[in-house]
XYZ file of C-alpha atoms in Angstrom:
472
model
C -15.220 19.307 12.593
C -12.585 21.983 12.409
C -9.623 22.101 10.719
C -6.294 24.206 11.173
C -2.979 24.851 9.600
C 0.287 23.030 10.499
C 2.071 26.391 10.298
C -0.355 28.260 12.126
C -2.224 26.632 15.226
C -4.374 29.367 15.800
C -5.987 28.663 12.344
C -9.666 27.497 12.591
C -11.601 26.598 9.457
C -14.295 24.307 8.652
C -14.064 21.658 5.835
C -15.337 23.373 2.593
C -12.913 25.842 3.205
C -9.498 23.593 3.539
C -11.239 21.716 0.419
C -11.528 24.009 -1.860
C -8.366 26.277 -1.076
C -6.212 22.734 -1.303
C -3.780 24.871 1.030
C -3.711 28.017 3.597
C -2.499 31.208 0.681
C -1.768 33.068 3.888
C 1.072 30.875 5.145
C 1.327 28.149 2.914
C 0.757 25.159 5.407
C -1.059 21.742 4.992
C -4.443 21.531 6.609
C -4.835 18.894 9.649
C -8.139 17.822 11.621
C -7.865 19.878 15.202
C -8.545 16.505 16.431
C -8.300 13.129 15.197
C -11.987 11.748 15.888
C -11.771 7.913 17.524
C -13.770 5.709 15.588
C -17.405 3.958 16.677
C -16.474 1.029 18.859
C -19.345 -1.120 17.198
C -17.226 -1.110 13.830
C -13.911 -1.731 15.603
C -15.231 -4.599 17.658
C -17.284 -6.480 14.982
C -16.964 -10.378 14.408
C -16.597 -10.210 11.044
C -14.684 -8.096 8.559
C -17.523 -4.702 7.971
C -17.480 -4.105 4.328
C -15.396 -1.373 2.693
C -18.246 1.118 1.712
C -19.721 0.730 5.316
C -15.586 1.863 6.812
C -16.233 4.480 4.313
C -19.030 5.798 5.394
C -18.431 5.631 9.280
C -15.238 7.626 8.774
C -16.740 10.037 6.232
C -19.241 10.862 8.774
C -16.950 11.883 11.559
C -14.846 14.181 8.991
C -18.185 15.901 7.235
C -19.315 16.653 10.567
C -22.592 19.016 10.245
C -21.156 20.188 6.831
C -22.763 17.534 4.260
C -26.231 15.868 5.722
C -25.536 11.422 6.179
C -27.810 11.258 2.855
C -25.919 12.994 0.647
C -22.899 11.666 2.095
C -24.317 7.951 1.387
C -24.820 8.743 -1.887
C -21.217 10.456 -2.433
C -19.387 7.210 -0.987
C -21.644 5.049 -3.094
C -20.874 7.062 -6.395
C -17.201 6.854 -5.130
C -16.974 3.107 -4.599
C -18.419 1.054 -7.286
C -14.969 -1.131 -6.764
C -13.158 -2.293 -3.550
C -9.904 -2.665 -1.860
C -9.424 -6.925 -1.939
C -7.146 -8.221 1.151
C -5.289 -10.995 -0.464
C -3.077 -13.479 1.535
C 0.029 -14.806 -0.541
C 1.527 -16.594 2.035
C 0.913 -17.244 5.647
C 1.316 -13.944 7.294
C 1.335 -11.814 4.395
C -1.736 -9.577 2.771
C -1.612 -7.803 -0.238
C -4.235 -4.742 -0.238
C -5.041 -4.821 -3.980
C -5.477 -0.888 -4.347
C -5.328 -0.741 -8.221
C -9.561 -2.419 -8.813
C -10.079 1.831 -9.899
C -11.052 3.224 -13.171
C -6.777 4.168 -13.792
C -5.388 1.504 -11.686
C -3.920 2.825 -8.586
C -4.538 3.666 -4.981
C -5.115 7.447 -6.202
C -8.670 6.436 -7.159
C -9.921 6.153 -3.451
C -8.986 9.464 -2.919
C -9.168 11.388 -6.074
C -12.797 10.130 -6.458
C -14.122 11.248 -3.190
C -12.538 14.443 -3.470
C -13.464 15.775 -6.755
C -17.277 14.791 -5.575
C -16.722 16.665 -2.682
C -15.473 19.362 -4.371
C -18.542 19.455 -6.888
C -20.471 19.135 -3.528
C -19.307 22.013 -2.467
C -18.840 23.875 -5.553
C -22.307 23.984 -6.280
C -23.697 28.028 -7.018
C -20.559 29.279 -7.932
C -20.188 31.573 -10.492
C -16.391 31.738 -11.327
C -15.269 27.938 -12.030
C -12.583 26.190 -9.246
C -8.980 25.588 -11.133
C -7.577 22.234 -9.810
C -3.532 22.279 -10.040
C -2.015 18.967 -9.510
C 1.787 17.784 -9.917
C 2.430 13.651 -10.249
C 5.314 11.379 -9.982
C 3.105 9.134 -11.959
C -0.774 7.636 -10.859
C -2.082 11.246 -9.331
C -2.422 12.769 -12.611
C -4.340 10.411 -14.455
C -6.443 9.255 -11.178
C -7.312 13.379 -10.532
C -7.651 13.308 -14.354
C -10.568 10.521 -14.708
C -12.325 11.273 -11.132
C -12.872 15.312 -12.622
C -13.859 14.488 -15.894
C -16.370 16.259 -16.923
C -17.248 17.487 -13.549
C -19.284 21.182 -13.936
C -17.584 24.527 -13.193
C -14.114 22.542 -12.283
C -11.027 22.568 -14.552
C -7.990 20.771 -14.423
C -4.188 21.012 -14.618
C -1.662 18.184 -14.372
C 1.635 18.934 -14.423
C 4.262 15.759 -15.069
C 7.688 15.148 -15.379
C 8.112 14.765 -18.943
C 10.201 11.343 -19.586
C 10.340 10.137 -16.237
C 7.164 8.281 -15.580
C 5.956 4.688 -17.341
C 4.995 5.011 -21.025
C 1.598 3.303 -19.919
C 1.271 6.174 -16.978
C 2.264 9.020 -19.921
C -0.371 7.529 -21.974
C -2.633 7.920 -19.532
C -2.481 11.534 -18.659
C -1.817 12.868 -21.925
C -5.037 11.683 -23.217
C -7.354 13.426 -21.489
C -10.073 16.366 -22.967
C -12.192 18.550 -22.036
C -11.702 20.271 -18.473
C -8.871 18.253 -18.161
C -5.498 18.797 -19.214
C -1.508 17.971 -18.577
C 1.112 19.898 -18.911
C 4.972 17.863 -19.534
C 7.514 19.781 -17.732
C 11.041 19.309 -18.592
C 12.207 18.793 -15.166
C 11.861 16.779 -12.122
C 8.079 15.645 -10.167
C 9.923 17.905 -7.319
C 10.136 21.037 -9.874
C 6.096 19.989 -11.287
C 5.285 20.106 -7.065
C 7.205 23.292 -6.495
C 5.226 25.138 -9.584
C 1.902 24.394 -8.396
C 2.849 25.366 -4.953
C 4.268 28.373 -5.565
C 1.182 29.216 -7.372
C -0.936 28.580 -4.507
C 1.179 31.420 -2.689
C 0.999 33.743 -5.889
C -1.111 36.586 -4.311
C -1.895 37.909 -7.686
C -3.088 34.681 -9.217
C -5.034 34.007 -6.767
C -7.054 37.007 -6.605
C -7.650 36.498 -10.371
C -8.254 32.713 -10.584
C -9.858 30.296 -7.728
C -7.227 27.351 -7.231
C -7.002 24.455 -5.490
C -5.102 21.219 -5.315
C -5.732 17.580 -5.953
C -1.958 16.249 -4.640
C -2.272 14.824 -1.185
C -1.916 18.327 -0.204
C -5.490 18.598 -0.601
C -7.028 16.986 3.020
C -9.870 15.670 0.806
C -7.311 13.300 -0.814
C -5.765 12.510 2.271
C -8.479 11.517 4.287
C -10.559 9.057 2.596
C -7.132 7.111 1.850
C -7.595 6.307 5.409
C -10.985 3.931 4.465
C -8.580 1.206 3.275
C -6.361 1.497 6.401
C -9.236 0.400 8.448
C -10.900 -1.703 6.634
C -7.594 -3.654 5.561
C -6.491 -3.899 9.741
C -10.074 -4.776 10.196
C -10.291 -7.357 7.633
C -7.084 -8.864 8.834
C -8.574 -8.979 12.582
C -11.513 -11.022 11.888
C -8.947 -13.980 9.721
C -5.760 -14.062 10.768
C -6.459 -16.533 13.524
C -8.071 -19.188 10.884
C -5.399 -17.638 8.479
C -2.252 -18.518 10.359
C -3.103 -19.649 13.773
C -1.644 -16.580 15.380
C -3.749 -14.847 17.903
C -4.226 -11.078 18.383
C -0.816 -9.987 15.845
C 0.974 -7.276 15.707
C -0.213 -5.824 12.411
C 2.116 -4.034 10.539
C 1.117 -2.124 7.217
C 3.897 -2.083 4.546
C 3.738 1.432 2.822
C 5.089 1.909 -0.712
C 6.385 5.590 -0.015
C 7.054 8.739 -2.380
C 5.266 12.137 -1.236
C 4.370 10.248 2.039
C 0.463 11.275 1.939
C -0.196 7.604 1.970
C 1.765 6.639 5.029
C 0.269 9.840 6.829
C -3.563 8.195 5.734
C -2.013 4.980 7.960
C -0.773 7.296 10.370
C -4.302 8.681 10.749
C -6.072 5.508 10.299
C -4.308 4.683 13.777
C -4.883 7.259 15.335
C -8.320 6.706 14.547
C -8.231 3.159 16.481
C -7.686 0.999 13.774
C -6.163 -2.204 15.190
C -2.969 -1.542 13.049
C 0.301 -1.943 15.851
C 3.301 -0.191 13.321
C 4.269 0.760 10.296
C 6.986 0.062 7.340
C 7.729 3.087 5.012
C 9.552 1.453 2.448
C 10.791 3.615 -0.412
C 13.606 3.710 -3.096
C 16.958 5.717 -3.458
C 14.610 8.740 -2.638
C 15.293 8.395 1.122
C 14.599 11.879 2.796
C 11.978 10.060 5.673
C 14.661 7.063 6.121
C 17.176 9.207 6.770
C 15.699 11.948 8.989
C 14.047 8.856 10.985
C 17.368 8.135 11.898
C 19.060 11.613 11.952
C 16.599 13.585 12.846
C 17.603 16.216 10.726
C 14.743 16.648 7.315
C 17.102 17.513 4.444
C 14.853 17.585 0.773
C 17.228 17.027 -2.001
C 16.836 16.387 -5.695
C 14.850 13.711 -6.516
C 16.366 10.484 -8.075
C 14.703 8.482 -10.931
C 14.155 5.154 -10.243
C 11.880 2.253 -11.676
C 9.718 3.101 -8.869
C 8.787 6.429 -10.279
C 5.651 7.057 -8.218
C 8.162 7.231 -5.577
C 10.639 9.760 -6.946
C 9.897 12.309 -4.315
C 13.404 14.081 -3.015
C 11.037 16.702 -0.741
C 8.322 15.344 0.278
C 5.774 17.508 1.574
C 3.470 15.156 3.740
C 6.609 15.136 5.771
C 4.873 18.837 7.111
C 1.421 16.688 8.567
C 3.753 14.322 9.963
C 5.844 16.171 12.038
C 2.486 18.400 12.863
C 0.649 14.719 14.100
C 4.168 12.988 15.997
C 7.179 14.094 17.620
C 10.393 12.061 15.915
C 10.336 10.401 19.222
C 7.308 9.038 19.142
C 7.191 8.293 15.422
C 10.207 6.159 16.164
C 8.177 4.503 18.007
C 5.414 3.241 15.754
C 7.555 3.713 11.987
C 10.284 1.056 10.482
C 11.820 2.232 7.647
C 13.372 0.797 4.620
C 15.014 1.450 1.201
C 16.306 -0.175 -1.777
C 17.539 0.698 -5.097
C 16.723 -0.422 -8.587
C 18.250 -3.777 -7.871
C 16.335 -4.431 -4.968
C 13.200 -3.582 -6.633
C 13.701 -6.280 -9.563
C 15.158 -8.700 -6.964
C 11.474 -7.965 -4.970
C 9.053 -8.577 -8.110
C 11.005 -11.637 -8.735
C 11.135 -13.154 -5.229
C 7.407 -12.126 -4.240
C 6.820 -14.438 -7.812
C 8.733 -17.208 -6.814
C 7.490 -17.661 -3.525
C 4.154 -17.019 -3.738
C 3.176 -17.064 -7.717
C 1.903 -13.157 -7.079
C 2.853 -10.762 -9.405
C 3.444 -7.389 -7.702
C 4.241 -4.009 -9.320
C 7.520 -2.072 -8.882
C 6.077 -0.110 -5.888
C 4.854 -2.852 -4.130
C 7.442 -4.546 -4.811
C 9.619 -2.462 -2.316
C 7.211 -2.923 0.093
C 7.310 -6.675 -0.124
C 11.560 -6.841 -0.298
C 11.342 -4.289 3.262
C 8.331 -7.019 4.501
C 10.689 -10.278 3.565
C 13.669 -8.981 4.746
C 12.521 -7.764 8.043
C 10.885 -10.830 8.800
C 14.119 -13.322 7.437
C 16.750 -11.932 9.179
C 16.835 -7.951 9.261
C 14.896 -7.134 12.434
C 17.093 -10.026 14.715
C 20.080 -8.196 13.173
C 19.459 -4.778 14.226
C 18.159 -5.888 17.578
C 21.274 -8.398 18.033
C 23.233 -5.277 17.620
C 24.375 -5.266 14.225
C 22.131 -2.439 12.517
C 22.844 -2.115 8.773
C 24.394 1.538 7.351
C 21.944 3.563 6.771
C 23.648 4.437 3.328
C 23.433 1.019 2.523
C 20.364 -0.534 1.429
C 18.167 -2.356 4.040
C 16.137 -1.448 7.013
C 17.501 1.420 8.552
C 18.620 1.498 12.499
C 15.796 2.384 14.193
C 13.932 -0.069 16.469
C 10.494 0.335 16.689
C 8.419 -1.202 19.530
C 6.421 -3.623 17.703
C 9.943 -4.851 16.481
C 10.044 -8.225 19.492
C 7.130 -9.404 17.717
C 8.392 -10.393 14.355
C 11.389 -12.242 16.145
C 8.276 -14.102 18.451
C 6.662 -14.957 14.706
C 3.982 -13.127 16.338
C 3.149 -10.208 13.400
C 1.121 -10.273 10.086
C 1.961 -7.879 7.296
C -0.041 -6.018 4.817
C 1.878 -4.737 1.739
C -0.324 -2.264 0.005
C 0.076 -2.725 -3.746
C -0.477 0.767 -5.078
C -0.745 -0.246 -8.573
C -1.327 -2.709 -11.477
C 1.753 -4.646 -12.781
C 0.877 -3.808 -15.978
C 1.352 -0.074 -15.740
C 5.018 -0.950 -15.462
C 4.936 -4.415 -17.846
C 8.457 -3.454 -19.208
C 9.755 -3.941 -15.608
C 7.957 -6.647 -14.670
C 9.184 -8.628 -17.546
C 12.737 -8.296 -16.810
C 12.135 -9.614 -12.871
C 9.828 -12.459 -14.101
C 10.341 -13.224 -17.738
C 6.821 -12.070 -19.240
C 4.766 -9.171 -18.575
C 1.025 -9.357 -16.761
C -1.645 -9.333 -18.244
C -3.346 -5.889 -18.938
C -7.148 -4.587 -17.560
C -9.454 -4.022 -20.570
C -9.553 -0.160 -19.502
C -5.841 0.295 -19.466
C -5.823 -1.666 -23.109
C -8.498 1.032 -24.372
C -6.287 3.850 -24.072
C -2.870 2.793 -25.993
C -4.288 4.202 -29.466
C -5.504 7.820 -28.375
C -3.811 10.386 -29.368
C -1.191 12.444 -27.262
C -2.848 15.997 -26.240
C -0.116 17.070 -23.690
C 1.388 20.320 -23.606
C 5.108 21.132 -23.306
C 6.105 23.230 -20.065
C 9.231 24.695 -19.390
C 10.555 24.380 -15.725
C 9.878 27.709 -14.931
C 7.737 29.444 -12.915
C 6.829 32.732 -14.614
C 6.417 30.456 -18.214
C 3.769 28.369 -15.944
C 1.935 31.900 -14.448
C 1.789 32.890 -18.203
C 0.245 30.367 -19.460
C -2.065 29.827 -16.796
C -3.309 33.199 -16.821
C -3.614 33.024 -20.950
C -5.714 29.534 -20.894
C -7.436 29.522 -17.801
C -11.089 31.078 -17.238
C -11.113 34.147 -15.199
């Protein structure tokens, strides 16, 4: 399997190489598969729903290529993956993807754990150690954080946005030891990304330290997100018709969206053949995507804080893979999108409670106000003729072509909840009146003490201090 640059198209590299450089230092682009490899029509056409370590695996394989013998590889997934992804119906064409059964609670686990193995994997016989540099709106850090711990010859940096994620989340990645460590930056998660990627292009820092990234920048990250795609459109093959009598549906995956490496995972996963029809990106105030969907002109702006924080991305750089996989044309084609602001994001935990007794975190919670209101009225209205603003909140005017089949009641949704409720209790109280109840490894963490390190937002403070307290 090669990979290449989606600045450069001439680039050709093989896997341990986009891995462990996170990004291309010569140009600063995102690495991308040269080809998207179809998946084994044995697992796509199975009776019965395969299970998630076996997607894992089958995908894996086609990535690794030659470059990590099916052995080892078994062995990584099954150190990966000692939880799953459950596919939970909460009404009658409505999954939830419970991503948050990881060791920190959020979708970040599927991918942080598989690549910090494969980093170690590929790390081994090194004599200078690999410095990992990772910015987070929120569950990256402490997901990146917890899959590296302790991991030989690798050290790593988060970098937050001090005051402007959960207490729960702050707790979380301010904890850490060891060769782990996080750095609170008075600024934005947009100034935390732009740090670490100006690093990355820092010639001289470079040649002194050996960097890479854990954000979705990282292909390692990116990829084995795709697992759940497939095995979530799978899953939801093999029951829907005893689920809700529908035969064949459209499936349409709701994405929670912030940085957008997620949605470009589903994006992938299709690609891929995974029987998944279309796509919602649903985010919050932060609507770059929405509004270039529309437009067709990508303006990054300042990010806006929301109660959605994970999603407080004003420039999100996955937007580079996606335009380097689909024309806006054809992603028109496949993507819905959707926004709301805070009050749609209360009005969404509270609703998703009263209808179908699930409790569902802020982020998920935008995707299941875009899913409800497509399906109740939003989707007739745009294709009547009567799109809403796009300044307004609502589902943007842009009519995909799976969009006849939620008017035919002929589509099944799966919301992916990206993380537990109780990472963002204080929220989830005010929608539903009491707060959900909290994992025993969340619980653990509320009386260690706070180790993180104040960071101005400033670049040459961060190459200082990197170059004073990392290992040459």
């Amino acid at each position: 399997m090669e990979y290449t640059d989606t600045r450069d198209g001439s680039v050709r590299t093989d896997l341990k190489t986009a891995v462990l450089s996170g990004m291309n230092p010569a140009t600063g682009g995102l690495y991308i598969p040269v080809t998207i490899p179809h998946l084994n029509a044995d697992l796509l056409n199975k009776s019965y729903g395969p299970s998630f370590r076996d997607v894992a695996f089958e995908i894996a394989k086609l990535y690794c290529g030659d470059d990590i013998p099916e052995s080892d590889l078994q062995e990584i997934i099954a150190d990966c993956y000692p939880f799953n992804a459950p596919v939970v119906p909460i009404d009658p064409v409505t999954y939830v993807l419970e991503l948050f059964h990881g060791p920190t609670c959020a979708f970040k686990d599927f991918g942080a754990r598989f690549m910090a193995r494969l980093m170690a994997y590929f790390n081994r016989g090194e004599n200078k150690p690999l410095h990992i540099l990772v910015a987070t709106s929120g569950d990256t850090g402490s997901a990146v954080g917890s899959a590296f711990s302790g991991v030989e010859g690798i050290d790593v940096t988060i970098l937050y946005p001090k005051g402007k994620i959960s207490c729960l989340q702050e707790k979380q990645l301010s904890t850490f030891t060891g060769n782990v460590r996080a750095l609170a930056v008075e600024g934005s998660f947009d100034d935390c990304q732009r740090l670490v990627k100006t690093a990355f292009t820092d010639t001289a820092l470079r040649k002194k330290f050996r960097l890479s990234s854990a954000n979705s920048i990282n292909i390692s990250r990116l990829l084995p997100q795709s697992f759940y795609y497939v095995y979530a459109a799978l899953s939801v093959k093999c029951r829907s018709l005893h689920d809700n009598k529908i035969e064949n549906p459209s499936i349409i995956v709701i994405v929670p969206s912030g940085n957008f490496g997620n949605l470009t995972s589903g994006l992938i996963a299709q690609k891929m053949g995974a029987p998944i029809t279309g796509f919602v990106a649903a985010t919050n105030a932060n609507k770059t995507v929405p509004d270039w969907l529309v437009s067709g002109r990508y303006e990054p702006r300042p990010s806006i804080p929301t109660l959605s924080n994970a999603m407080d991305v004003g420039a999100p750089s996955n937007h580079e893979r996606i335009t380097a996989l689909y024309t806006h044309d054809e992603l028109k084609k496949i993507l819905a999108s959707y926004w709301t602001d805070d009050n749609g994001t209360i009005k969404g935990i509270t609703s998703c409670h009263e209808r179908t007794g699930y409790i569902i975190d802020p982020h998920g919670a935008v995707g299941w106000q875009a899913w409800y209101d497509i399906r109740k009225g939003a989707m007739l209205k745009l294709m009547s003729g009567f799109p809403n603003n796009a300044e307004n909140p609502g589902l943007t005017p842009n009519i995909p072509v799976w969009a006849q089949s939620i008017l035919d009641n002929k589509a099944v949704g799966i919301v992916l909840e990206t993380a537990h409720p109780a990472k963002f209790a204080d929220t989830v109280k005010q929608a539903i009146g009491r707060e959900p109840p909290m994992p025993d490894r969340l619980e653990k963490i509320l009386n260690l003490p706070d180790r993180s390190i104040a960071m101005q937002n400033d670049y040459e403070t961060f190459s200082k201090w990197l170059q004073k307290n990392l290992s040459a």
